[in-house]
PDB file of C-alpha atoms in Angstrom:
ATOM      1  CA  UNK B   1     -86.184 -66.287-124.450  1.00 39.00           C
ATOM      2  CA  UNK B   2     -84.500 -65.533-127.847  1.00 37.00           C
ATOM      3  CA  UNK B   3     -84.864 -67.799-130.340  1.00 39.00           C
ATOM      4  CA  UNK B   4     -82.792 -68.007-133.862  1.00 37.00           C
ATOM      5  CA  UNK B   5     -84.649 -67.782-137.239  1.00 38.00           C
ATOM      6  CA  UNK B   6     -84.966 -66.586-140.292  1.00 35.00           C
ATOM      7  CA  UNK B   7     -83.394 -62.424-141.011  1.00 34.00           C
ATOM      8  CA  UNK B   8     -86.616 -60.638-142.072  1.00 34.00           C
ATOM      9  CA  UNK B   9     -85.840 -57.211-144.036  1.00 34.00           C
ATOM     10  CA  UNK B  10     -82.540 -55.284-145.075  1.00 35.00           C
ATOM     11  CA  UNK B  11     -79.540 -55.669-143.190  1.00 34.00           C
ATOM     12  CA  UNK B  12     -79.486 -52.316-140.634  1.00 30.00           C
ATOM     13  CA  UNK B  13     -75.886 -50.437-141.346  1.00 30.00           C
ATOM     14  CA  UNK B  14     -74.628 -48.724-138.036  1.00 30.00           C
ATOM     15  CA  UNK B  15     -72.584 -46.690-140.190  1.00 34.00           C
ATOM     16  CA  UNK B  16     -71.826 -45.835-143.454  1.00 36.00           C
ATOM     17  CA  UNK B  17     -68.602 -45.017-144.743  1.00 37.00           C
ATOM     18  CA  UNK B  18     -67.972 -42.094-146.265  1.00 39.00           C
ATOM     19  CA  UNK B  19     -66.318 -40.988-149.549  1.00 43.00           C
ATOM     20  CA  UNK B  20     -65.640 -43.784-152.584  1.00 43.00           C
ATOM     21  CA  UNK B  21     -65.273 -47.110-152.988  1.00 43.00           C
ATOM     22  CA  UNK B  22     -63.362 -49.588-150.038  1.00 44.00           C
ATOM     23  CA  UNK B  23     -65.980 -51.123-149.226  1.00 45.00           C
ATOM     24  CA  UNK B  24     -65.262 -50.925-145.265  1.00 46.00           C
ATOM     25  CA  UNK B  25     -67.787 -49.632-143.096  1.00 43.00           C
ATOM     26  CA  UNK B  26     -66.459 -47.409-139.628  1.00 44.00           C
ATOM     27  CA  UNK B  27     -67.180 -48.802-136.591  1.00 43.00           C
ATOM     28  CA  UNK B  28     -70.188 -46.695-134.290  1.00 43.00           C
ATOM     29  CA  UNK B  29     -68.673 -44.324-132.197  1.00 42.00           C
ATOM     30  CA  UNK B  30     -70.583 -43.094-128.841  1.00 37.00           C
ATOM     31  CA  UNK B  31     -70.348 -39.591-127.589  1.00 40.00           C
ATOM     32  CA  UNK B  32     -71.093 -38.565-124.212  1.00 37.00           C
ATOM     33  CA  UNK B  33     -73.867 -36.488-123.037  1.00 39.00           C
ATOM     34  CA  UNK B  34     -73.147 -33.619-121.002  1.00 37.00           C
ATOM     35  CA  UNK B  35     -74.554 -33.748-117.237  1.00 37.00           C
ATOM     36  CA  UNK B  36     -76.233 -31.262-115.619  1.00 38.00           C
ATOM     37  CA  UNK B  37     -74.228 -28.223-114.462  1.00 43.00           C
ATOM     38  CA  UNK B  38     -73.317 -28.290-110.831  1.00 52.00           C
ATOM     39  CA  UNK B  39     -74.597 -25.832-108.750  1.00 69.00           C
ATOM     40  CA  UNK B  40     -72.052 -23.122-108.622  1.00 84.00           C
ATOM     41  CA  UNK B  41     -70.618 -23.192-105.292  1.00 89.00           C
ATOM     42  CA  UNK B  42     -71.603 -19.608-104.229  1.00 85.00           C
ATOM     43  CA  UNK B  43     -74.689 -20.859-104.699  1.00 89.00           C
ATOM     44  CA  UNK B  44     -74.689 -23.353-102.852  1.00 88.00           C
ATOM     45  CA  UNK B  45     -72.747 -21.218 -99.588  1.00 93.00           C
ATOM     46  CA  UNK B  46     -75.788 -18.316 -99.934  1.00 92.00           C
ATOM     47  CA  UNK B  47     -78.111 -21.597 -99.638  1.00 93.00           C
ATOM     48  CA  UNK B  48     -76.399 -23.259 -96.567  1.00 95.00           C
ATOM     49  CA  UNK B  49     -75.883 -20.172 -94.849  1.00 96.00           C
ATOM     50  CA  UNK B  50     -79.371 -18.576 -95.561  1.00 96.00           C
ATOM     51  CA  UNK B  51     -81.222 -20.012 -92.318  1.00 95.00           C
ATOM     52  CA  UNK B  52     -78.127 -19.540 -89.670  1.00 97.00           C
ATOM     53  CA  UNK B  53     -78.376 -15.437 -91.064  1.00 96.00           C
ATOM     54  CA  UNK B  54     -82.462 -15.993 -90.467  1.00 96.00           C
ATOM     55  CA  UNK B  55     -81.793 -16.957 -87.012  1.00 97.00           C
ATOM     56  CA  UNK B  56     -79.422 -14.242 -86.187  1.00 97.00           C
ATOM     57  CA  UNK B  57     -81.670 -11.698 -87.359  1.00 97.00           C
ATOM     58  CA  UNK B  58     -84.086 -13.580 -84.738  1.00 97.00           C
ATOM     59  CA  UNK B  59     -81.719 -13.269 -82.019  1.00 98.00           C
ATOM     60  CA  UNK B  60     -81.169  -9.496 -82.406  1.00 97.00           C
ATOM     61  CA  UNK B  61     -84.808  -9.173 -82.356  1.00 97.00           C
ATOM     62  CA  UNK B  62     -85.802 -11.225 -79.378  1.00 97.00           C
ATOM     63  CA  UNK B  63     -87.649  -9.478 -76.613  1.00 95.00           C
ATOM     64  CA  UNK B  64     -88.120 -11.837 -74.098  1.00 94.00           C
ATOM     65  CA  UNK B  65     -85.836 -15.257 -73.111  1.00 94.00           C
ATOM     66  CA  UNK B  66     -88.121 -16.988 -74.368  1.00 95.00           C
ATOM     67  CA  UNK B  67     -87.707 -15.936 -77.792  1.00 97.00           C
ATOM     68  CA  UNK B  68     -84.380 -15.876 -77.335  1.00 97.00           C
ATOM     69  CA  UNK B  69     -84.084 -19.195 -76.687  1.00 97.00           C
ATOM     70  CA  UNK B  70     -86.476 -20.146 -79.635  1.00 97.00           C
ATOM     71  CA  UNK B  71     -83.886 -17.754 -81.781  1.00 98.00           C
ATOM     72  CA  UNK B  72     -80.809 -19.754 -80.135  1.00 98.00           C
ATOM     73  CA  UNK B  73     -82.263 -22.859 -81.529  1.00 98.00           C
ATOM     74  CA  UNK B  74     -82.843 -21.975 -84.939  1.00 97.00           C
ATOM     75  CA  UNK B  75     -79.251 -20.443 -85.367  1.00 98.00           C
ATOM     76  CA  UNK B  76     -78.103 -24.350 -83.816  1.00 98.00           C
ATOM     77  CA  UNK B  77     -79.847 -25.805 -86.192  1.00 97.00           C
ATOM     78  CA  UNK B  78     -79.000 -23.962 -89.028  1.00 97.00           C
ATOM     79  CA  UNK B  79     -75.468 -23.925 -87.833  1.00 98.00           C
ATOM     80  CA  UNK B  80     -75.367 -27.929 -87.926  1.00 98.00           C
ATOM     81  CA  UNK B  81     -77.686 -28.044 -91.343  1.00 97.00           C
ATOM     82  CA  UNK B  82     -74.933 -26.014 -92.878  1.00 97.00           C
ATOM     83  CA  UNK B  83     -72.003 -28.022 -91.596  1.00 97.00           C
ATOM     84  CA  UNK B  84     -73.723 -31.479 -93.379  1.00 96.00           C
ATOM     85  CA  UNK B  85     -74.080 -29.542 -96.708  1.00 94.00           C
ATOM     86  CA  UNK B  86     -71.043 -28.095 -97.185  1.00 95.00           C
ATOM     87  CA  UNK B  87     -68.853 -31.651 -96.123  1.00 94.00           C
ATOM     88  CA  UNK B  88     -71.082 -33.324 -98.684  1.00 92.00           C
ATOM     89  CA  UNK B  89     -69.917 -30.916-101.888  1.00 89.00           C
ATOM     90  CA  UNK B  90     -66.289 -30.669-102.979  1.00 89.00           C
ATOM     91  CA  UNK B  91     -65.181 -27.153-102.361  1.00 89.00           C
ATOM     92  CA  UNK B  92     -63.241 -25.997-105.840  1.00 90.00           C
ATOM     93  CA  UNK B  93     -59.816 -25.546-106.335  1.00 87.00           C
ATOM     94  CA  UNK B  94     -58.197 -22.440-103.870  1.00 89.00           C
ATOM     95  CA  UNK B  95     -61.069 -22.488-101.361  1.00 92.00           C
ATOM     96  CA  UNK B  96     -60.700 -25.581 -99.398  1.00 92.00           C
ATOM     97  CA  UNK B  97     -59.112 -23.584 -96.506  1.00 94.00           C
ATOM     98  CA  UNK B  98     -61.641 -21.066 -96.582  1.00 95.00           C
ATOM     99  CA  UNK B  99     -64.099 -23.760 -96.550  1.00 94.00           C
ATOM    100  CA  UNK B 100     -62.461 -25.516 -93.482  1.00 96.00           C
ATOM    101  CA  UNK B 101     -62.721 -22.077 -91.752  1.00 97.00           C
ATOM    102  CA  UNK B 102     -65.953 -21.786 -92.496  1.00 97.00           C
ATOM    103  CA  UNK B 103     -67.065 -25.277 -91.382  1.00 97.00           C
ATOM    104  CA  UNK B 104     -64.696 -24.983 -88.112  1.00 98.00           C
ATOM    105  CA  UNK B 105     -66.862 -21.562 -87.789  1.00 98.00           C
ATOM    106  CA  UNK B 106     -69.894 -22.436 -88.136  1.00 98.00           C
ATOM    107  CA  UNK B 107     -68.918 -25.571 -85.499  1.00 98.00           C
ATOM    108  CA  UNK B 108     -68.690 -23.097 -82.617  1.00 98.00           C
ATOM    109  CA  UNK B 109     -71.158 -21.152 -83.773  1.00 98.00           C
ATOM    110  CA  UNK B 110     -73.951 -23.720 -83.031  1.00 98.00           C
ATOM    111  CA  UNK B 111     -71.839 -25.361 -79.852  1.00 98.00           C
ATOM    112  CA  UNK B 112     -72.089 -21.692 -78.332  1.00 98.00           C
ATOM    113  CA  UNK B 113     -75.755 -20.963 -79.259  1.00 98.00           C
ATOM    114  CA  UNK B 114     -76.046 -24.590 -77.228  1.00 98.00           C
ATOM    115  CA  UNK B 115     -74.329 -23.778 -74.062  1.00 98.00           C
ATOM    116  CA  UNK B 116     -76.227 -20.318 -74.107  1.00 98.00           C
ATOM    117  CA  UNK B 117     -79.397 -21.734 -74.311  1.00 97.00           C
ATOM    118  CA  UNK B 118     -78.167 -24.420 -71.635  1.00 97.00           C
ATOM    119  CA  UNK B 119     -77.165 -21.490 -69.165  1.00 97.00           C
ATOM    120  CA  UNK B 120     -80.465 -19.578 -70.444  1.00 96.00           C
ATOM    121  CA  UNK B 121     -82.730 -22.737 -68.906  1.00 94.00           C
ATOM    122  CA  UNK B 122     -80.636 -22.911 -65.814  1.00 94.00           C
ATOM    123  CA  UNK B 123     -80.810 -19.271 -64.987  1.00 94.00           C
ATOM    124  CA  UNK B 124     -77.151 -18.855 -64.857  1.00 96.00           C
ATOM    125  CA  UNK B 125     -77.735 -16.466 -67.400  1.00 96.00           C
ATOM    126  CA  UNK B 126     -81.055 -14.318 -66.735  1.00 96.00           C
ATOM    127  CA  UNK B 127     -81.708 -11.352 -68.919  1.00 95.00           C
ATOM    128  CA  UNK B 128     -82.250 -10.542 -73.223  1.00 96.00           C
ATOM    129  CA  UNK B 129     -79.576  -7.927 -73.058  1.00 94.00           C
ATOM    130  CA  UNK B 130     -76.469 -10.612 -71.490  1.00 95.00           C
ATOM    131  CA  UNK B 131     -77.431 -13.223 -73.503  1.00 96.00           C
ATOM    132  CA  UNK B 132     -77.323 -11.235 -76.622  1.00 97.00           C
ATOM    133  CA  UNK B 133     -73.710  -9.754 -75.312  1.00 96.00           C
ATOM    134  CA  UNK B 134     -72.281 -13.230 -74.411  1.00 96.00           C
ATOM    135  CA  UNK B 135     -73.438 -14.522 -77.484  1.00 97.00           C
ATOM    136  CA  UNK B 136     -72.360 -11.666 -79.884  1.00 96.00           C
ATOM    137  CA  UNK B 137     -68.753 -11.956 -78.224  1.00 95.00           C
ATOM    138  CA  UNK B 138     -68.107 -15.549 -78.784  1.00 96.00           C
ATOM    139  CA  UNK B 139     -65.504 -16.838 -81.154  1.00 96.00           C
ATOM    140  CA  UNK B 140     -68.798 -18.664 -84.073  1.00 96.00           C
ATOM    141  CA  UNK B 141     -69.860 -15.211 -84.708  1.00 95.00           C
ATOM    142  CA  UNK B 142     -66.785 -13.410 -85.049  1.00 95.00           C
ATOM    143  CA  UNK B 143     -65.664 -17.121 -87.421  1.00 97.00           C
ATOM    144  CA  UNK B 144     -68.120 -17.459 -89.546  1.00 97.00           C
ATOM    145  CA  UNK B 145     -68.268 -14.116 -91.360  1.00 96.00           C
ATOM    146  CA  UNK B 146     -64.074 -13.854 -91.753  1.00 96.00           C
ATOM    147  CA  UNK B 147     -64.639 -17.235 -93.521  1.00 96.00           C
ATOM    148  CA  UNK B 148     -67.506 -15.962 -95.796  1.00 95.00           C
ATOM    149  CA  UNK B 149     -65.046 -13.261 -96.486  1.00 95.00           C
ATOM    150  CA  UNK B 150     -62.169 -15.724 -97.408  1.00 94.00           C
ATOM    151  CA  UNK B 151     -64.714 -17.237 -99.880  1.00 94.00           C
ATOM    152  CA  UNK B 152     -65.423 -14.157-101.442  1.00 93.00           C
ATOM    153  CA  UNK B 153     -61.738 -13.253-101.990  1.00 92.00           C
ATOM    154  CA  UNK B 154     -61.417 -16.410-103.942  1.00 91.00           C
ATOM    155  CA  UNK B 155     -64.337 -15.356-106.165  1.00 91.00           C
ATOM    156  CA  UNK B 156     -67.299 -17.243-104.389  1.00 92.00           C
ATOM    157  CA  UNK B 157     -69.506 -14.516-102.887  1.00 89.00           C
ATOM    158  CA  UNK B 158     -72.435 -15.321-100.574  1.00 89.00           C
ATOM    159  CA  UNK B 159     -74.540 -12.422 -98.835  1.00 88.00           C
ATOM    160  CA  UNK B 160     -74.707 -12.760 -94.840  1.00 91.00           C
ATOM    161  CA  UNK B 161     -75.325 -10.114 -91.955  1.00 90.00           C
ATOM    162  CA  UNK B 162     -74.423 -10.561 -88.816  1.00 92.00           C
ATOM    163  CA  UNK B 163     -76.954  -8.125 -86.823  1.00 94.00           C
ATOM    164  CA  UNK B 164     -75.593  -5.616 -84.135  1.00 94.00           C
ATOM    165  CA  UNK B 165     -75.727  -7.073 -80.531  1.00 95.00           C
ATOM    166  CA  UNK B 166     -75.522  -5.288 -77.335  1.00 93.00           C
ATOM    167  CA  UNK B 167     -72.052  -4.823 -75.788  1.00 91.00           C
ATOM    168  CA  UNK B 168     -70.669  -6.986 -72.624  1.00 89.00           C
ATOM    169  CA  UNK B 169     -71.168  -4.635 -69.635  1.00 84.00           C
ATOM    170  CA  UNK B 170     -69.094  -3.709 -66.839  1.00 84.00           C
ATOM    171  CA  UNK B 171     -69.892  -6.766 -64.168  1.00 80.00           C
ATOM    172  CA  UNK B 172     -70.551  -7.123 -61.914  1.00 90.00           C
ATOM    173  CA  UNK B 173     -73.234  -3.945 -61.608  1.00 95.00           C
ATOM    174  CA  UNK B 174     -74.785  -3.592 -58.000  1.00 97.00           C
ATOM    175  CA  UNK B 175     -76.598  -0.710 -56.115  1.00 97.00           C
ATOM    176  CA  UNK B 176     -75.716   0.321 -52.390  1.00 97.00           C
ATOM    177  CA  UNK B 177     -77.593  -1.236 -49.717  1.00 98.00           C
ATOM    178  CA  UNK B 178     -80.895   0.255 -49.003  1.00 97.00           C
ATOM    179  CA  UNK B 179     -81.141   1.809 -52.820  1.00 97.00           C
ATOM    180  CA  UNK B 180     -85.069   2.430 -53.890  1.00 97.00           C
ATOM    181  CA  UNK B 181     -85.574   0.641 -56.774  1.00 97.00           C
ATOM    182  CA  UNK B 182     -89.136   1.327 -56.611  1.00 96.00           C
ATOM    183  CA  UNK B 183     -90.291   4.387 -55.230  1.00 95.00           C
ATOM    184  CA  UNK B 184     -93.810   3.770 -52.967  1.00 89.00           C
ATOM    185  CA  UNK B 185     -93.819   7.030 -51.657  1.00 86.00           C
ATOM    186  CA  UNK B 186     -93.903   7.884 -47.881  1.00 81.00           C
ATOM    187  CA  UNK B 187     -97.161   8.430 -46.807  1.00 85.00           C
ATOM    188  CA  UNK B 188     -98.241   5.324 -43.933  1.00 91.00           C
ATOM    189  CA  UNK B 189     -96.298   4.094 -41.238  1.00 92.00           C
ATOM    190  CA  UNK B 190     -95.823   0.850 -41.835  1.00 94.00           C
ATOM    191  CA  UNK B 191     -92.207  -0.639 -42.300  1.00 95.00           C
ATOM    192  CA  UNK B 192     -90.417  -3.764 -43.777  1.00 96.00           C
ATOM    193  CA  UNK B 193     -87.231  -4.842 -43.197  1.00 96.00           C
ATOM    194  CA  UNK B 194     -85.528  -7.435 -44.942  1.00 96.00           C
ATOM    195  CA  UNK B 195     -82.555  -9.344 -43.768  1.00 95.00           C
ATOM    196  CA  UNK B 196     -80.144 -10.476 -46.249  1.00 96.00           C
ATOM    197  CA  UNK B 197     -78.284 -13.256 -44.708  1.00 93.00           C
ATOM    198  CA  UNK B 198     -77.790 -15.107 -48.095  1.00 92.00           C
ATOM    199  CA  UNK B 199     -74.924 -15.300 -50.117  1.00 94.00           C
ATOM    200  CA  UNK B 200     -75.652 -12.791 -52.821  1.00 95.00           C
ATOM    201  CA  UNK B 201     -77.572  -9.336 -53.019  1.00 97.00           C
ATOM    202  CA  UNK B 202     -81.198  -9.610 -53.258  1.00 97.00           C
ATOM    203  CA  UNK B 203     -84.052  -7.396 -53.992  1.00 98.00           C
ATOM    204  CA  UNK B 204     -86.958  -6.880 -52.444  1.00 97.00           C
ATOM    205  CA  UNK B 205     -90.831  -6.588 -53.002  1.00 97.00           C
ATOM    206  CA  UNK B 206     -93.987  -5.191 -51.480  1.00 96.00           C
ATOM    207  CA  UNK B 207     -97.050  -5.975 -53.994  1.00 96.00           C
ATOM    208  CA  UNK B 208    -100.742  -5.254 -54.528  1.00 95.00           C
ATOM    209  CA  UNK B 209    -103.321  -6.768 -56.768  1.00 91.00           C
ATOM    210  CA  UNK B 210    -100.090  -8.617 -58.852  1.00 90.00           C
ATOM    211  CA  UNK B 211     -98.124  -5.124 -59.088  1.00 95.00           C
ATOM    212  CA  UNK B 212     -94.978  -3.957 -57.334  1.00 96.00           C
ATOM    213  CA  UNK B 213     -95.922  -1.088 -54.609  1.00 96.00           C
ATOM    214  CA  UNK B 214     -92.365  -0.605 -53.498  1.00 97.00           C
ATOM    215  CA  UNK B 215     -88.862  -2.540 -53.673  1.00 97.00           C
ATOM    216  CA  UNK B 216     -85.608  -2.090 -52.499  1.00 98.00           C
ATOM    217  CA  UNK B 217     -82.184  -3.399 -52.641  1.00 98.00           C
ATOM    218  CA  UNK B 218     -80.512  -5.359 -49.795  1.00 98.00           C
ATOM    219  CA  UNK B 219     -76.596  -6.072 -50.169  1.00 97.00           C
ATOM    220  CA  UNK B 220     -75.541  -9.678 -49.038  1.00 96.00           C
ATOM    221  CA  UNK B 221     -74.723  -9.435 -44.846  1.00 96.00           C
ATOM    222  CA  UNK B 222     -76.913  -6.449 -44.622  1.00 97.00           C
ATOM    223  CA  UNK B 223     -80.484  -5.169 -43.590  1.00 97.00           C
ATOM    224  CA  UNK B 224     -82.348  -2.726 -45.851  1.00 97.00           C
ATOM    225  CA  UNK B 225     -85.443  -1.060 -44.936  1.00 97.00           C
ATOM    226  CA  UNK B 226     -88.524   0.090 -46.453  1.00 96.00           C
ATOM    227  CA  UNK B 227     -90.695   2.527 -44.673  1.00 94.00           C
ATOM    228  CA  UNK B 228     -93.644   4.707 -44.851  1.00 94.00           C
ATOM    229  CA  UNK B 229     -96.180   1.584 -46.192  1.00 95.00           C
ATOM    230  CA  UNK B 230     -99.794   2.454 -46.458  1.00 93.00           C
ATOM    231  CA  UNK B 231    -102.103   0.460 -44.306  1.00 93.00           C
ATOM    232  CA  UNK B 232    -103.249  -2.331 -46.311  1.00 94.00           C
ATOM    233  CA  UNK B 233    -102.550  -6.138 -47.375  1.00 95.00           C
ATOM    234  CA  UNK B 234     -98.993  -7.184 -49.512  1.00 96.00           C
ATOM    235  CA  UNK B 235     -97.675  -9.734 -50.784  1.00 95.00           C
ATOM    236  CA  UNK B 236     -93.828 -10.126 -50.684  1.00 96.00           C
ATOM    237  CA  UNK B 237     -91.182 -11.277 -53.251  1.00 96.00           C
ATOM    238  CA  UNK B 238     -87.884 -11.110 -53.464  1.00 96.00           C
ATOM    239  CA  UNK B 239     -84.947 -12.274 -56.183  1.00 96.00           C
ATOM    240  CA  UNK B 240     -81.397 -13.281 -55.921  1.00 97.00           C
ATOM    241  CA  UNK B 241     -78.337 -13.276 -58.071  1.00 96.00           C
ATOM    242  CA  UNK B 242     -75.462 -11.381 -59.649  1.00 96.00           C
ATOM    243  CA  UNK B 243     -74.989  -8.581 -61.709  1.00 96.00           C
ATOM    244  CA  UNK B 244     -78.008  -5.945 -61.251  1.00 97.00           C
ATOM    245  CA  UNK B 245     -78.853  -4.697 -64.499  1.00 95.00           C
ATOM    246  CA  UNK B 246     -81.168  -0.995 -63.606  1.00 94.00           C
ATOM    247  CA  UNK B 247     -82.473  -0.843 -67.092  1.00 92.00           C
ATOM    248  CA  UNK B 248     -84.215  -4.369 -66.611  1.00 92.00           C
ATOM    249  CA  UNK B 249     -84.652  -4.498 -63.013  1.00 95.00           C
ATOM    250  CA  UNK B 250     -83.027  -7.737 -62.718  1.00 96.00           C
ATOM    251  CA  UNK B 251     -79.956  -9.455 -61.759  1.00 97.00           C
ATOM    252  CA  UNK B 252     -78.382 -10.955 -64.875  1.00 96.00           C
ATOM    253  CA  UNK B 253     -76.831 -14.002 -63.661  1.00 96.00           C
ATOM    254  CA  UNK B 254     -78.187 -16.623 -61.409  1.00 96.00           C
ATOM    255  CA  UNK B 255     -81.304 -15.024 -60.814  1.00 96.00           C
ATOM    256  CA  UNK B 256     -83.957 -16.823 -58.229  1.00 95.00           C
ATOM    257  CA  UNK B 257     -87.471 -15.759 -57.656  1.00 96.00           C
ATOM    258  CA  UNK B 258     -88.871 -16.457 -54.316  1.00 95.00           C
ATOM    259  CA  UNK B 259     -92.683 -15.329 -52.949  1.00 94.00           C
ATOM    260  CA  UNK B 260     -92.345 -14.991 -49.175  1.00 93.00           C
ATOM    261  CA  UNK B 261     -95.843 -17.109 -47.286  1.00 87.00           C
ATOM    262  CA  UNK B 262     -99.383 -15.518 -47.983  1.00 87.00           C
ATOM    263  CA  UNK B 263    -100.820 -11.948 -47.529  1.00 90.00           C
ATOM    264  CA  UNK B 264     -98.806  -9.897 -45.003  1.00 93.00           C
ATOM    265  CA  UNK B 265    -101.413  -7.603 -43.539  1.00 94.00           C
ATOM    266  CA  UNK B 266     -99.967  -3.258 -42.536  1.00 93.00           C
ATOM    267  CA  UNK B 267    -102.490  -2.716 -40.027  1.00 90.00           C
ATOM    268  CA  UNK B 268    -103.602   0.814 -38.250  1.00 83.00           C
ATOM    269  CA  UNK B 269    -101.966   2.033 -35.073  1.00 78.00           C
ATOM    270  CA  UNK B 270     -99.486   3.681 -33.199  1.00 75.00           C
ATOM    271  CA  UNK B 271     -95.982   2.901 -34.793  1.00 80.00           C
ATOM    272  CA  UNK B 272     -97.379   1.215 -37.558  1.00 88.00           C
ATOM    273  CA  UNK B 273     -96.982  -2.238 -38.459  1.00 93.00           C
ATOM    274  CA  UNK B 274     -93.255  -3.926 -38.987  1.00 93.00           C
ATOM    275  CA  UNK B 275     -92.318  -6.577 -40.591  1.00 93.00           C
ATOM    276  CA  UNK B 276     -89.254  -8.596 -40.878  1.00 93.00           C
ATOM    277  CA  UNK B 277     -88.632 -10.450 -43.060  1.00 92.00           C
ATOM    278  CA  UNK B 278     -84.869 -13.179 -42.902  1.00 90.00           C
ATOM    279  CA  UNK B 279     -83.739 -14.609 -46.189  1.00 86.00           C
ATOM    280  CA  UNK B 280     -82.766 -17.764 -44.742  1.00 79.00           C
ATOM    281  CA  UNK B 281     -83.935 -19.309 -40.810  1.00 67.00           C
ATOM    282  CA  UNK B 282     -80.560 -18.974 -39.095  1.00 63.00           C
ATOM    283  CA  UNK B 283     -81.377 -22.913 -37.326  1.00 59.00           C
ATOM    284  CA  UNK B 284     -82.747 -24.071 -41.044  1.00 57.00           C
ATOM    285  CA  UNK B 285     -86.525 -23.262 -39.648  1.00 59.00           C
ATOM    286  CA  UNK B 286     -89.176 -20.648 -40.771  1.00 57.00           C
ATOM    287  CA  UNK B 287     -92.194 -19.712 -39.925  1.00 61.00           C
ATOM    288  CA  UNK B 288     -92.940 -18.462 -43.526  1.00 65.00           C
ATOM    289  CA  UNK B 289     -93.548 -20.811 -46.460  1.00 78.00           C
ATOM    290  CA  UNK B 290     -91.202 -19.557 -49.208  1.00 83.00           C
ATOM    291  CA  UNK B 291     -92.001 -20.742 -53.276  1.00 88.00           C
ATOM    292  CA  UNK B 292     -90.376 -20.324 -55.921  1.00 90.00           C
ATOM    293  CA  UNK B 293     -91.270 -18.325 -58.678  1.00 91.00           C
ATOM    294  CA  UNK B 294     -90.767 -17.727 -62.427  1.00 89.00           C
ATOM    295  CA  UNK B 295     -89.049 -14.630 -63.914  1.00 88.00           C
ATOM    296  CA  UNK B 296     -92.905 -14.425 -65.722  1.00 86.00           C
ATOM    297  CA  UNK B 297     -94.696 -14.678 -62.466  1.00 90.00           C
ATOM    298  CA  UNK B 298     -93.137 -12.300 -60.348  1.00 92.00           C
ATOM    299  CA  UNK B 299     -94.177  -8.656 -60.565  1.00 94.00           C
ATOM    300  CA  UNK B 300     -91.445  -6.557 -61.530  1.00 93.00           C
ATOM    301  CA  UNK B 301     -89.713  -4.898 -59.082  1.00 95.00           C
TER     302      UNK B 301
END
């Protein structure tokens, strides 16, 4: 609480005038500090755009979906990340539109690393080599660098790669019926057949000890064979879908991995053993458990 009293000491002058007599004294005059500088606005697009370019590079690199869906995520993330930062800064005078582009860009960028990783976890989409294609195609990635461009032409440069992706392919790829994918050789007398009464084309498995012996592929409507199996016990797989890509030995698109019942046993004598083996009970009844299987848990055919 201020209370009045007594003036204790010389009178403190604000001011002083200046030059000779007058007598007046200037009133105090208040200057403003300068602010910080802003961060220069290529600055700040190399900062926002740093982590989307990280998980590109990631997606390129992936070997295995499951990477690639880690990858997929990052790039979403950064995508999104990006999009807050640059609506929250004022983009300078002659690159709004470029900065609109860029925004719009990196928009579908993230919404198609989404519905990738969507179709990835419903095994719509199956293999490293599509995904990469599909992803590489889409309109984000194609975007966002024409935008960064734009930017640059208007003087505010910002470094980003986009890595090289596989090609779309031909689709879809399939073999004839019949067609060895693996080779077991020819040397017992044992046979399986496999009737493909399912919708798509399948492939088919004999294995031993977790590894694939022999496979074959059976077009949809048809019955493939194969023949000269060595006495001994199998297990038998077989996957489903669209799109066979040789390379990876898998369908591409809505791929299913099924392990037909328990040990199927080749035995000794005459003819050999034969099995056959129906993809789907004409009267909805089998007399083989089927289970489904993981892309990781199948051996490769």
């Amino acid at each position: 609480m201020f209370r009045s009293g007594p003036v204790v000491g010389g009178v403190l002058l604000l001011a002083g005038c200046s030059g000779g007599g007058g007598g007046g004294t200037a009133a105090p005059s208040a200057t403003a500090t300068p602010s910080a500088s802003a961060t220069p606005y290529g600055t700040t697009l190399a900062q926002v755009l740093e982590p989307v370019g990280t998980g590109l590079g990631k997606v390129a690199a992936a070997k295995t979906t499951d990477e690639l869906g880690i990858a997929l995520a990052i790039v979403e993330s950064g995508a999104d990340r990006a999009v807050r930062s640059l609506n929250a800064v004022t983009a300078p005078a002659g690159a709004d539109t470029a900065r609109t582009d860029l925004v719009n860009g990196l928009n579908s960028l993230s919404s198609e690393a989404l519905s990738i990783r969507v179709e990835l976890n419903d095994k719509k989409l199956c293999t490293v080599g599509v995904v990469q294609a599909k992803f590489g195609a889409g309109q984000g990635l194609a975007a966002v660098p024409a935008a960064v461009a734009e930017l640059a032409t208007a003087g505010y440069q910002a470094a980003f790669t986009v890595p090289e992706l596989p090609k779309p392919q031909p689709q879809p790829r399939a073999l004839e019926n019949g067609a060895v994918v693996r080779d077991g050789g020819n040397h017992g007398k044992g046979t399986l057949k496999f009737n493909n009464n399912g919708s798509v084309d399948a492939v088919f498995t004999l294995a031993a000890d977790g590894k694939a012996v022999a496979s074959a592929y059976a077009v949809k409507g048809q019955i493939a064979t194969i023949d000269g199996v060595k006495d001994g016990s199998y297990e038998i797989f077989y996957t489903t879908g669209t799109d066979w890509d040789s390379e990876a030995k898998q369908f591409t698109q809505n791929c299913r991995f099924v392990k037909v019942g328990d040990a199927h046993e080749f035995e000794p004598g005459g003819g050999g053993t034969i099995w056959t083996i129906k993809l789907r009970a004409e009267d909805g009844k089998g007399n083989a458990k089927s289970e489904w299987q993981t892309a990781n848990s199948v051996p490769q055919p």
